[in-house]
Coordinates of C-alpha atoms in Angstrom, one line a residue:
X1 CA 136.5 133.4 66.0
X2 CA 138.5 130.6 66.5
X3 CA 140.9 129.3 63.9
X4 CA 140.2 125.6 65.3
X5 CA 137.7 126.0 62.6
X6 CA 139.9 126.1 59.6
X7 CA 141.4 122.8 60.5
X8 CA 140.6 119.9 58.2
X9 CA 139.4 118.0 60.8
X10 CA 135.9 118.1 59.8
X11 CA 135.8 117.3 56.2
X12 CA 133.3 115.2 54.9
X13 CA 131.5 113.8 57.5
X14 CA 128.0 114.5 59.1
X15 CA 128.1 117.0 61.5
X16 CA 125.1 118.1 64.3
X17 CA 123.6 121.4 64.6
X18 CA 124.9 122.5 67.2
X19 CA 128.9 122.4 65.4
X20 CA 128.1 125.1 63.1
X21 CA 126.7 128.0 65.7
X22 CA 130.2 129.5 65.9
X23 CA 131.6 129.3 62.2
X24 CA 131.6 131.5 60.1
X25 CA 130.5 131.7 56.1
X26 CA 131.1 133.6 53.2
X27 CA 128.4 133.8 50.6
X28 CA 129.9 134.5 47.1
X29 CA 128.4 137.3 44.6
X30 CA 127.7 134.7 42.1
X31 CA 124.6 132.8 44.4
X32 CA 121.2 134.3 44.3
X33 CA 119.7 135.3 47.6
X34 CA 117.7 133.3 50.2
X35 CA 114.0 131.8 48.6
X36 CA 112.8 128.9 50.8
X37 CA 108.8 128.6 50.5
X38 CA 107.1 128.5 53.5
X39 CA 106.3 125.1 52.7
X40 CA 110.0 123.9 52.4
X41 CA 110.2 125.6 56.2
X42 CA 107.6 122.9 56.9
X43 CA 108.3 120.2 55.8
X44 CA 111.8 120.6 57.5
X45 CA 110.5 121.5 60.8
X46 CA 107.8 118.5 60.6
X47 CA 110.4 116.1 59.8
X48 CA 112.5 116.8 62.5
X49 CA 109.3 116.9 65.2
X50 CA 108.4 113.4 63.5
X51 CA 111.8 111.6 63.7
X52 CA 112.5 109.2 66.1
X53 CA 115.0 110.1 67.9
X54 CA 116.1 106.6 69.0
X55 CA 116.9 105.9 65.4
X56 CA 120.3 107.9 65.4
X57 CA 120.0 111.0 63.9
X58 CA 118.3 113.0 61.1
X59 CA 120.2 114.0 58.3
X60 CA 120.1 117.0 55.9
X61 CA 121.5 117.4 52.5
X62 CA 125.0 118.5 52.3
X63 CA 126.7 122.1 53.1
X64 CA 129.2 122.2 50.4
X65 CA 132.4 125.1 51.6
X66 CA 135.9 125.7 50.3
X67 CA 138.6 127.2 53.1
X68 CA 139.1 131.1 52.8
X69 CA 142.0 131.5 54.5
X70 CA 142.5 135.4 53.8
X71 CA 139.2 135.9 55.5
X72 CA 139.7 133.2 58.2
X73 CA 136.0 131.4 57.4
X74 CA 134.1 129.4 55.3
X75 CA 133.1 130.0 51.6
X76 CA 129.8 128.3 50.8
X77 CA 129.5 126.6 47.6
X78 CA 126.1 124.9 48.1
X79 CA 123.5 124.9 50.7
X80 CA 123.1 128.5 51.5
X81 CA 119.0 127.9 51.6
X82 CA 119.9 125.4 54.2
X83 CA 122.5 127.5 56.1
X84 CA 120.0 130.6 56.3
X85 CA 117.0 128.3 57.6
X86 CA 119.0 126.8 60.2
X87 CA 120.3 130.7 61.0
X88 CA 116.5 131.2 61.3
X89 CA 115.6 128.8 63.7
X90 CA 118.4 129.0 66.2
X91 CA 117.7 132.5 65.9
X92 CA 114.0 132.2 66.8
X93 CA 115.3 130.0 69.8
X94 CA 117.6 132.8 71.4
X95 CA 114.2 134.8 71.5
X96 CA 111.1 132.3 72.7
X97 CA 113.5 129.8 74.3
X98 CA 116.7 131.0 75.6
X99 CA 116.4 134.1 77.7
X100 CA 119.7 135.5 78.4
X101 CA 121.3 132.0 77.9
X102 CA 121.7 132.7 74.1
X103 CA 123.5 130.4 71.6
X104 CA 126.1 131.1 69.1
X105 CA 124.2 131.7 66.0
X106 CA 126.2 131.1 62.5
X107 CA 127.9 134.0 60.9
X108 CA 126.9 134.6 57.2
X109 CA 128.3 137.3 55.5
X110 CA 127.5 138.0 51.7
X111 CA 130.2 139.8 49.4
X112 CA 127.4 142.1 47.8
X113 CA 124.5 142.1 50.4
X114 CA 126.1 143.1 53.4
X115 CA 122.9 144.2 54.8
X116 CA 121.3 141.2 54.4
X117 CA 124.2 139.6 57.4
X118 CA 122.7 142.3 59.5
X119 CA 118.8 141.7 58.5
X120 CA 119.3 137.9 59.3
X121 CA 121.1 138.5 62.8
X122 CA 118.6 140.9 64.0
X123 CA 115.0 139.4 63.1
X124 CA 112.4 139.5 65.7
X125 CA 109.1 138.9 65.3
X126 CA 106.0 139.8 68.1
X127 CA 104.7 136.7 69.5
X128 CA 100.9 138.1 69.9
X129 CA 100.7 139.2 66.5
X130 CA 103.4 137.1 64.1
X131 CA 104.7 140.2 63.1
X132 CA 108.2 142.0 62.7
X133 CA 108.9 145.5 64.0
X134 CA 108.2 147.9 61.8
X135 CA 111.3 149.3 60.6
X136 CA 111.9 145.6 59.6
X137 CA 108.8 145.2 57.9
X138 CA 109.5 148.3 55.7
X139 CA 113.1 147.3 54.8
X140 CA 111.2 143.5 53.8
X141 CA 109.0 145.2 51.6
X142 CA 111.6 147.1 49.8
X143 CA 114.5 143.8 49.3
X144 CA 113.3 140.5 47.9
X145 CA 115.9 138.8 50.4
X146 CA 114.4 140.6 53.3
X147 CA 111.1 139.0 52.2
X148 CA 111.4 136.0 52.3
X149 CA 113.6 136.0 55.6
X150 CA 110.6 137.4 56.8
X151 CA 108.2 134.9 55.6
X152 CA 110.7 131.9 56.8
X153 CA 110.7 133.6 60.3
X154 CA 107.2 134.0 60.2
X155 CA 105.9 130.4 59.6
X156 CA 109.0 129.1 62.0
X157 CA 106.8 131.2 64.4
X158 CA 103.4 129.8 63.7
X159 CA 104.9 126.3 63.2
X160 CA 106.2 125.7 66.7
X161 CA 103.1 128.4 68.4
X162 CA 100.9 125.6 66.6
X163 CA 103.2 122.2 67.2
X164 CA 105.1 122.9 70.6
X165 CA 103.4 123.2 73.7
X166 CA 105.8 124.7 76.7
X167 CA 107.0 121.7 78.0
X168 CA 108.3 120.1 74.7
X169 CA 110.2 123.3 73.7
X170 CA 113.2 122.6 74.9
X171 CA 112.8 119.0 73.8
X172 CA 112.8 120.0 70.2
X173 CA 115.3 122.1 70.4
X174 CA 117.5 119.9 72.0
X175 CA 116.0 117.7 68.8
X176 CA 117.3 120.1 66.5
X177 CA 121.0 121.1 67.5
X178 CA 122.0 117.2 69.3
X179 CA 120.1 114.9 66.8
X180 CA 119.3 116.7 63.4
X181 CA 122.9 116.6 61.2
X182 CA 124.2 118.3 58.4
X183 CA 126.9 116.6 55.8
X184 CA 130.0 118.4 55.6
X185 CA 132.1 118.3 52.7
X186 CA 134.8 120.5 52.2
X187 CA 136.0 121.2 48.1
X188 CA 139.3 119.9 47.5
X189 CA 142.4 122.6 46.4
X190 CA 142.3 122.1 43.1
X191 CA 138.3 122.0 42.2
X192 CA 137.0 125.6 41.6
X193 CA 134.2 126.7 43.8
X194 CA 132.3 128.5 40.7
X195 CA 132.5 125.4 38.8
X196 CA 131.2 123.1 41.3
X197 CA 128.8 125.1 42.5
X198 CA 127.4 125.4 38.4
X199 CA 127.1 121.5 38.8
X200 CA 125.3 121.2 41.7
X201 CA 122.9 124.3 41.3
X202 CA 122.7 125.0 37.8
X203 CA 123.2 121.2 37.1
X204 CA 121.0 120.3 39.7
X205 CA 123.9 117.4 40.0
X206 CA 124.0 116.5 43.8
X207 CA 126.7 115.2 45.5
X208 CA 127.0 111.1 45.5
X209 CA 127.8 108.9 47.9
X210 CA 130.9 107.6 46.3
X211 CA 131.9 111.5 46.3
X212 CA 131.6 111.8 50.1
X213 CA 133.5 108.5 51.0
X214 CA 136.3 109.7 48.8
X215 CA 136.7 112.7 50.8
X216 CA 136.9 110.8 53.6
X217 CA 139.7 108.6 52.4
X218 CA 141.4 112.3 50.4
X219 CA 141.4 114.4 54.0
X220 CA 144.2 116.0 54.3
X221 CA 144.1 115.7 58.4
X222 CA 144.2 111.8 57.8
X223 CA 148.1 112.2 57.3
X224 CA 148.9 114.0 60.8
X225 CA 152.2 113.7 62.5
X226 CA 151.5 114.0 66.0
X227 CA 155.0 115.0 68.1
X228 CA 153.6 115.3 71.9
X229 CA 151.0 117.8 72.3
X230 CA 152.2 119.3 68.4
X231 CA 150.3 118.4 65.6
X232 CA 152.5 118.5 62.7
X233 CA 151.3 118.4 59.0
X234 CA 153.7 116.5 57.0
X235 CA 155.4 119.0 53.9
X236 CA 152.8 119.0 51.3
X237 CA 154.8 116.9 48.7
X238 CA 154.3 113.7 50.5
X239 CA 150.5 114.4 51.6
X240 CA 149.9 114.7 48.0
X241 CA 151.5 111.7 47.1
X242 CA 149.8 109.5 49.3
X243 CA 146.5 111.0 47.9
X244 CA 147.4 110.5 44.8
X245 CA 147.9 107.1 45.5
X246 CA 144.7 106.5 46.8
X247 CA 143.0 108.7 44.5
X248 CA 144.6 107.0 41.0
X249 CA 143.4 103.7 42.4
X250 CA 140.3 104.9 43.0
X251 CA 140.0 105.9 39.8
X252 CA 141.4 102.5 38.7
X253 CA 138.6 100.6 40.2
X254 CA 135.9 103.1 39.3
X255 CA 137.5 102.9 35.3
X256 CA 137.5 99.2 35.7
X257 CA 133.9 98.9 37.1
X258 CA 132.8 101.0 34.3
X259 CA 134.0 98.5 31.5
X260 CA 130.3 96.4 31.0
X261 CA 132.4 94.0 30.2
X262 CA 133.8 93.3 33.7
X263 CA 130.7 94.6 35.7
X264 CA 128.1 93.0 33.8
X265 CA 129.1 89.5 34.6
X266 CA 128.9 90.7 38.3
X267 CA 125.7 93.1 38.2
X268 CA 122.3 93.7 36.3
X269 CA 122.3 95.9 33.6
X270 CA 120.6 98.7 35.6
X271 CA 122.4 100.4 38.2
X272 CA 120.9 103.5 39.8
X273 CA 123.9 105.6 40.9
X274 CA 126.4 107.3 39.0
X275 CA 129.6 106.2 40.3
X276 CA 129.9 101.6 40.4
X277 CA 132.5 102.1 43.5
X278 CA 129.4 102.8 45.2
X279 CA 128.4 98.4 45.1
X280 CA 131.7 98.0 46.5
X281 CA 130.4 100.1 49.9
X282 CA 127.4 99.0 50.2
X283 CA 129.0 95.4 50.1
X284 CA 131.3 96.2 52.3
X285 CA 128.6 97.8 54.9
X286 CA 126.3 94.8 54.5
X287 CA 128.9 92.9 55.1
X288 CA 129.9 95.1 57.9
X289 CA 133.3 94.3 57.4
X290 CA 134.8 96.6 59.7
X291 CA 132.3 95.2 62.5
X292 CA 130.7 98.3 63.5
X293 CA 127.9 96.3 64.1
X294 CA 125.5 99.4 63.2
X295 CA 122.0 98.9 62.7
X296 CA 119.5 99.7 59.5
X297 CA 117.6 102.5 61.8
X298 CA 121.3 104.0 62.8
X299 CA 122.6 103.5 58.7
X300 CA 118.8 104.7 56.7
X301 CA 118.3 102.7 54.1
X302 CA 118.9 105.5 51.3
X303 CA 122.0 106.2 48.4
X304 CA 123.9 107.8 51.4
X305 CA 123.7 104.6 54.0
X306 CA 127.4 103.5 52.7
X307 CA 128.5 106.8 53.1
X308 CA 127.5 106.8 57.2
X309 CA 128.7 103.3 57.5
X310 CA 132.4 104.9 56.5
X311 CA 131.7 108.1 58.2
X312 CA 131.3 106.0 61.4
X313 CA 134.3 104.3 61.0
X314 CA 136.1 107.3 60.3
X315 CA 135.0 108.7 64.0
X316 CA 135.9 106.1 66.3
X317 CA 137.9 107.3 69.0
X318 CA 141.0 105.3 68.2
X319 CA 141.3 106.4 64.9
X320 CA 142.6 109.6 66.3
X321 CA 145.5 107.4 67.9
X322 CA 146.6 106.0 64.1
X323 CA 145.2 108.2 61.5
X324 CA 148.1 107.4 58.7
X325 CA 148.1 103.9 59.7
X326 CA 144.7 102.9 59.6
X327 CA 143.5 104.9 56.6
X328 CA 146.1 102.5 54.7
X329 CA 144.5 99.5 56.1
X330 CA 141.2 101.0 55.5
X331 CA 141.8 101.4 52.0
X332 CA 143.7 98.3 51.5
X333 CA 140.3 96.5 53.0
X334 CA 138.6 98.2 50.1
X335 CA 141.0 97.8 47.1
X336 CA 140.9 93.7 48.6
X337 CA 136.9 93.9 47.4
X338 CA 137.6 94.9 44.1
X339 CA 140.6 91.9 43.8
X340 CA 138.2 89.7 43.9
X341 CA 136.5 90.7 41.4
X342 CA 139.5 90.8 39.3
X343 CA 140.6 87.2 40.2
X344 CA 136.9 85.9 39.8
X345 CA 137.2 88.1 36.2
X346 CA 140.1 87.0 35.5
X347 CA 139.8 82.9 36.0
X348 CA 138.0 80.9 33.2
X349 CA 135.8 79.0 35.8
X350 CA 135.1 82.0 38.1
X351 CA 134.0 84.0 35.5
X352 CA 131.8 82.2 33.8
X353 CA 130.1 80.0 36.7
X354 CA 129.7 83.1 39.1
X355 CA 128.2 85.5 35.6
X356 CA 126.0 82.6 35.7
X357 CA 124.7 82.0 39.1
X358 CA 124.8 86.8 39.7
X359 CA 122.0 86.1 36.1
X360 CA 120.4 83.5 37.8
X361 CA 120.5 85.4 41.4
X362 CA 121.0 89.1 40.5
X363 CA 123.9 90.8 42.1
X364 CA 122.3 89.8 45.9
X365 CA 124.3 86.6 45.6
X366 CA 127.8 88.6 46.0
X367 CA 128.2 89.2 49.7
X368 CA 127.4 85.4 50.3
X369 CA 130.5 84.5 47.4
X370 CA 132.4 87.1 49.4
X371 CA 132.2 85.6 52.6
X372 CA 132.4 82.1 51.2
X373 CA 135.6 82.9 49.4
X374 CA 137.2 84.6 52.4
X375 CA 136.5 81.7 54.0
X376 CA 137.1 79.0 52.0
X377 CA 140.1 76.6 52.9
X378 CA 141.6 76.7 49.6
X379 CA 140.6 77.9 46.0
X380 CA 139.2 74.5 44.8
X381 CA 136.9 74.3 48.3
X382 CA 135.4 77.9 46.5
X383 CA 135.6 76.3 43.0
X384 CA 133.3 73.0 44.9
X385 CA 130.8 75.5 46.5
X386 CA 130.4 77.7 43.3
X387 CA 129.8 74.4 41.2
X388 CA 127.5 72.8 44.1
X389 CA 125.3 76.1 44.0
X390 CA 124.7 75.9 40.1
X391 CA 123.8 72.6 40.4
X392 CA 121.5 73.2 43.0
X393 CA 120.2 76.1 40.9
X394 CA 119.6 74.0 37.4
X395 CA 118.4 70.7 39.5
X396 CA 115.3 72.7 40.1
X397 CA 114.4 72.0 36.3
X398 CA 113.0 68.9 34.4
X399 CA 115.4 67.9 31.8
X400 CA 113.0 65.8 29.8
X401 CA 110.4 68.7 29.8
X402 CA 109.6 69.3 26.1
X403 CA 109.1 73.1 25.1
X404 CA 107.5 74.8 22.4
X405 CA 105.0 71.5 21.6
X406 CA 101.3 72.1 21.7
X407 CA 100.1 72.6 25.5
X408 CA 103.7 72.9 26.4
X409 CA 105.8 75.8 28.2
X410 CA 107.3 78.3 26.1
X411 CA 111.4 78.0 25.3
X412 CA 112.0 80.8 27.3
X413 CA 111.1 79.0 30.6
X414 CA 114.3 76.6 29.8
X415 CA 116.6 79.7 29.7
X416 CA 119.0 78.4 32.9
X417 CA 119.5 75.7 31.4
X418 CA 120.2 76.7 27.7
X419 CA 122.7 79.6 29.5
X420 CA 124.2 77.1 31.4
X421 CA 124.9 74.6 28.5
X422 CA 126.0 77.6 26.2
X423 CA 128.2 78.7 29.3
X424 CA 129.8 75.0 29.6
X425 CA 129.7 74.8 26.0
X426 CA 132.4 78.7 26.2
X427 CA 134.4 77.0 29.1
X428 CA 135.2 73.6 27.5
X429 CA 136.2 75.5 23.8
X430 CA 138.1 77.6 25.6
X431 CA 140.2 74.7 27.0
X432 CA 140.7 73.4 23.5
X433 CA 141.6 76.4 22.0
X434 CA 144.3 77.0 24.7
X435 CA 145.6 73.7 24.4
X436 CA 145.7 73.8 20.6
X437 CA 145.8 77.7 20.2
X438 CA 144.0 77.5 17.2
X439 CA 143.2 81.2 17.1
X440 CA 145.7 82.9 18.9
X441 CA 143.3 85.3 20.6
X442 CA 142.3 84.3 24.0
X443 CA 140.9 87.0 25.5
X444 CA 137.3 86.7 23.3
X445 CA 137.0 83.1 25.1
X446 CA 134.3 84.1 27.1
X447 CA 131.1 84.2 27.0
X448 CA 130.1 87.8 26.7
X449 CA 127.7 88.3 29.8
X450 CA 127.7 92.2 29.0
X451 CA 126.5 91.8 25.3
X452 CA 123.7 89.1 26.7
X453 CA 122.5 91.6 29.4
X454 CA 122.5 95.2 26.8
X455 CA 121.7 93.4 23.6
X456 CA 118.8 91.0 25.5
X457 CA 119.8 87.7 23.9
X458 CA 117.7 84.8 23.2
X459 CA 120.0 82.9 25.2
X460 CA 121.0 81.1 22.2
X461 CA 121.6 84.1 20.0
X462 CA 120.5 82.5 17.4
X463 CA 117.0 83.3 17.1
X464 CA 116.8 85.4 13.4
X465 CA 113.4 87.4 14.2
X466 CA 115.8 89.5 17.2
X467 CA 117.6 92.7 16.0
X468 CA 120.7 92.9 15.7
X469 CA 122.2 96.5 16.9
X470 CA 126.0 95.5 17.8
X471 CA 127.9 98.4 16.5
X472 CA 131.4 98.2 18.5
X473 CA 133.5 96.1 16.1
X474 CA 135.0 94.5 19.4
X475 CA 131.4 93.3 20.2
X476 CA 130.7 92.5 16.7
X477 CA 134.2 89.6 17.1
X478 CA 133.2 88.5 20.7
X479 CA 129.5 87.7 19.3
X480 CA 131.6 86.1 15.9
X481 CA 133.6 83.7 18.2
X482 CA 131.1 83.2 20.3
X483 CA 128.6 82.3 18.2
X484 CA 131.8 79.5 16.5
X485 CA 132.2 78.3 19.5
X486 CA 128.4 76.9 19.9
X487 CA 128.9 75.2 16.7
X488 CA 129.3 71.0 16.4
X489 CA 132.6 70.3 14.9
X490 CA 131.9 69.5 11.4
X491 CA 133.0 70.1 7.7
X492 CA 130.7 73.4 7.4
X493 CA 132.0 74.9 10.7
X494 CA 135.9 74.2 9.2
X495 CA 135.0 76.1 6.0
X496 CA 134.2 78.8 8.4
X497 CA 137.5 78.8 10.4
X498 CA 139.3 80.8 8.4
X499 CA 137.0 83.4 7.5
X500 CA 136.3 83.8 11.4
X501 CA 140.2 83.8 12.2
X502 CA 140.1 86.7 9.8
X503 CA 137.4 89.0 11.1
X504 CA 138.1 88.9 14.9
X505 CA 142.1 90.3 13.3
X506 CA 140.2 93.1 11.7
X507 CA 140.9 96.3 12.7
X508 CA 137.9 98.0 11.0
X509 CA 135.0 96.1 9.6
X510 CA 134.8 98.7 5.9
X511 CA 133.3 96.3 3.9
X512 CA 130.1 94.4 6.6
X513 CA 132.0 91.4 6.7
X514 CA 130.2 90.9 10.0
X515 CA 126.9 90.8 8.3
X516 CA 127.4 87.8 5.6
X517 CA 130.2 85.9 7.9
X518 CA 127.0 86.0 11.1
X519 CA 124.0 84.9 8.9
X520 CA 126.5 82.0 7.8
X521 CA 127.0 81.2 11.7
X522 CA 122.9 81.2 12.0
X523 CA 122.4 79.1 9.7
X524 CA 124.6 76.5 10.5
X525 CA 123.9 76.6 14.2
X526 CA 119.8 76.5 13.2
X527 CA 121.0 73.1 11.7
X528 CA 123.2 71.9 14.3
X529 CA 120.1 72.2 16.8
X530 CA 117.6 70.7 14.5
X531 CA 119.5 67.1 14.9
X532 CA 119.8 67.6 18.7
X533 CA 118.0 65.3 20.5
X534 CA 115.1 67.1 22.1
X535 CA 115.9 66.1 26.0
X536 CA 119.5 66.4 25.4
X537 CA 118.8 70.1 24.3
X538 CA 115.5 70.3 26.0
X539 CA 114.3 72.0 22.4

């Protein structure tokens, strides 16, 4: 075996067929053996035959392995039912297809079922009847790994009899090994194989994208030194470092993105993958900012389509030429997505005028504030387009519309508007209280998209028949000063300014003051809108 193999050049990346028929596997004592169904075999085999081929490639789960250097292979962490079906069919090509022309086949050997290496290399089955030899049949009977071997080979064997007439043959295979793929990953050092593979058997917790890319950006063969025709790793020390780099602001971003606080104003509240970094790929491949100019059929349009998009960057030929280089850049392209966010976050106007129009929109609207802030002449030509787009948004509504009278919509339909006036209402207290720094606290002068979205405000907040369930005393202030904000100036909401100065200092809230100091808030706010003129307020 060649020891071209135990180079990181293939970590993490989706790999064709054919790449694995000379490597060689090590299956760990604590996996079970091989249990495929025959309808698992199936539906494999049918996919595959179904798939366009034009449209790329078609993709299997991953193949999860860890370097064994002592025994100069692969150990397989995950995807031994894959492995072993793959084994199966390449194996059932040497004999119907090949002749003499055989092809590699993968090498799987198993630390306490040594005969089940030899088992799997050996199958035959009779093409008349669809059965084994019957020595083999015997030694099925008598091992539950044998069996169901047998039955895989067996309906591989009635599949393509059934599916494949002569002349298509060595179209599918050609199919299977050239245009049917595989995702690589290789374990980093420091993760422990029996570990992972307890979270993504026992677990039953796959892989995610975000997970994949990473490894990507983490390969160690990224940070090559290339003197002539020498490849020269760089001393460990400094490889680490740089992945360290990259993976503590990774973990940065990711920590960042989970704070509701920050992603809420730029997302909905439901997000159906594990890691956030992940909205951050798929911006950056719809935006196709590295202009790979890949379609939707080459991509899929599943939880792994970011993952491909980088993959494919990854594999361009002149990446090769500038590996160190360019994964910096890369990266640097990547970190730039999340500093937007940041500066949009972090900027009174941005934040509360983009939360706005991301409610109004859902998170769809980002690419297009992407691209419009990349391109924007200066910051106040983004500030004009931002402002332009909510007012295109809220012109769309009758501001002398009366709600909640007989025969008239329901209050609810004026929600943009309401949000919008308590959003301007945020912004222009905010510019007072940093002029006059009356409270001394500005980071709870915002309005709190994240408690709006999770506690499902009536946009006014006010409403007394909706629950209440804010337990975080740090939400418990932001709703407290929010709610002061909304208020008229007036002699009740002075008598109040003290007592909410007070609570948002509080470090623990022992004895409810929360409770008494927010009915207090609702009541006067109840009164404020009661003398608001009805267009004005559109109550």
């Amino acid at each position: 075996m060649s020891e071209d193999i135990l180079k990181p050049k293939d970590i993490s990346k989706p790999i064709e067929m054919h790449e694995l028929l000379n490597l060689k596997f090590f299956i760990p004592s604590y996996q079970r053996g091989y249990r495929w169904q025959q309808q698992q075999i199936i539906d494999l085999l049918t996919d595959i035959y179904e798939f366009d081929e034009t449209k790329s490639f078609y993709c299997l789960q991953p193949i999860v392995v860890k370097q064994n250097d002592e025994k100069k292979c692969w150990n397989l962490v995950d995807g031994q039912q894959r492995l072993t079906t793959i084994v199966l069919i390449v194996r059932y090509f040497n004999q119907f297809f090949n002749g003499e022309d055989e092809d590699d086949i993968p090498d799987i050997q198993y630390e306490t079922r040594p005969e089940s290496s030899d088992f799997l290399k050996n199958i035959v089955i009779d093409k008349e009847t669809n059965t084994l030899p019957e020595k083999m049949e015997k030694l099925a009977d008598s091992n539950i790994d044998f069996k169901h071997m047998e039955t895989a080979y067996k309906t591989i064997h009635s599949w393509m009899t059934k599916n494949l007439e002569k002349p298509y043959k060595r179209n599918f295979q050609d199919k299977f090994l050239r245009k049917t793929c595989v995702i690589w990953y290789e374990l980093p050092e420091t993760e422990r194989e029996v570990d992972s593979f307890t979270r993504l058997n026992i677990g039953k917790i796959p892989l995610t994208n975000a997970e994949l890319i990473k490894a990507l950006f983490l390969n160690k063969s990224n940070f090559l030194k290339k003197d002539g025709d020498e490849s020269l790793l760089r001393i460990d020390s400094e490889i680490r470092l740089i992945q360290q780099q990259i993976a503590v602001e990774w973990d940065k971003i990711e920590s960042s993105l989970q704070n509701d606080e920050f992603w809420l104003f730029i997302h909905e509240k439901d997000y159906n993958k594990p890691n956030r970094i992940d909205f951050i790929f798929d911006l950056i491949q719809k935006n196709d900012l590295f202009n790979l100019e890949l379609s939707e059929e080459k991509l899929g349009s599943d939880n792994l389509a970011s993952f491909r998009y980088i993959s494919k960057l990854f594999s361009r030929e002149h990446f090769s030429n500038n590996k160190d280089g360019l994964i910096r850049s890369y990266w640097e392209k990547v970190k730039s997505y999340f500093q937007i966010f940041e500066e949009w976050f972090n900027n009174i106007e941005y934040y509360h005028y983009i939360g706005f129009l991301v409610e109004m929109n859902g998170s769809s609207i980002i690419p297009s504030l992407i691209k419009k802030w990349n391109t924007s002449k200066s910051r106040d030509d983004f500030r004009s387009f931002i402002l332009e787009s909510v007012k295109e948004k809220v012109n769309k509504y009758d501001l002398a519309q009366e709600y909640e009278a007989v025969g008239k919509p329901s209050k609810r339909k004026a929600i943009p508007i309401l949000l919008l006036h308590n959003i301007v209402t945020v912004i222009n207290q905010n510019k007072l209280s940093l002029e006059n720094d009356r409270y001394g606290l500005s980071i709870y002068y915002k309005f709190p998209f994240h408690l709006y979205k999770k506690e499902e405000w009536d946009v006014e907040h006010i409403d007394s028949n909706i629950g209440n369930t804010l337990e975080d005393l740090k939400d418990k202030q932001e709703w407290i000063i929010t709610s002061f904000e909304e208020i008229e100036d007036s002699k009740e909401k002075d008598k109040l300014k003290t007592r909410v100065k007070d609570f948002i200092q509080l470090k623990e809230d022992t004895d409810n003051t929360f409770d008494s100091l927010n009915k207090d808030l609702l009541n006067i706010l109840h009164l404020d809108n009661q003398k608001m003129d009805s267009h004005e307020k559109i109550l």
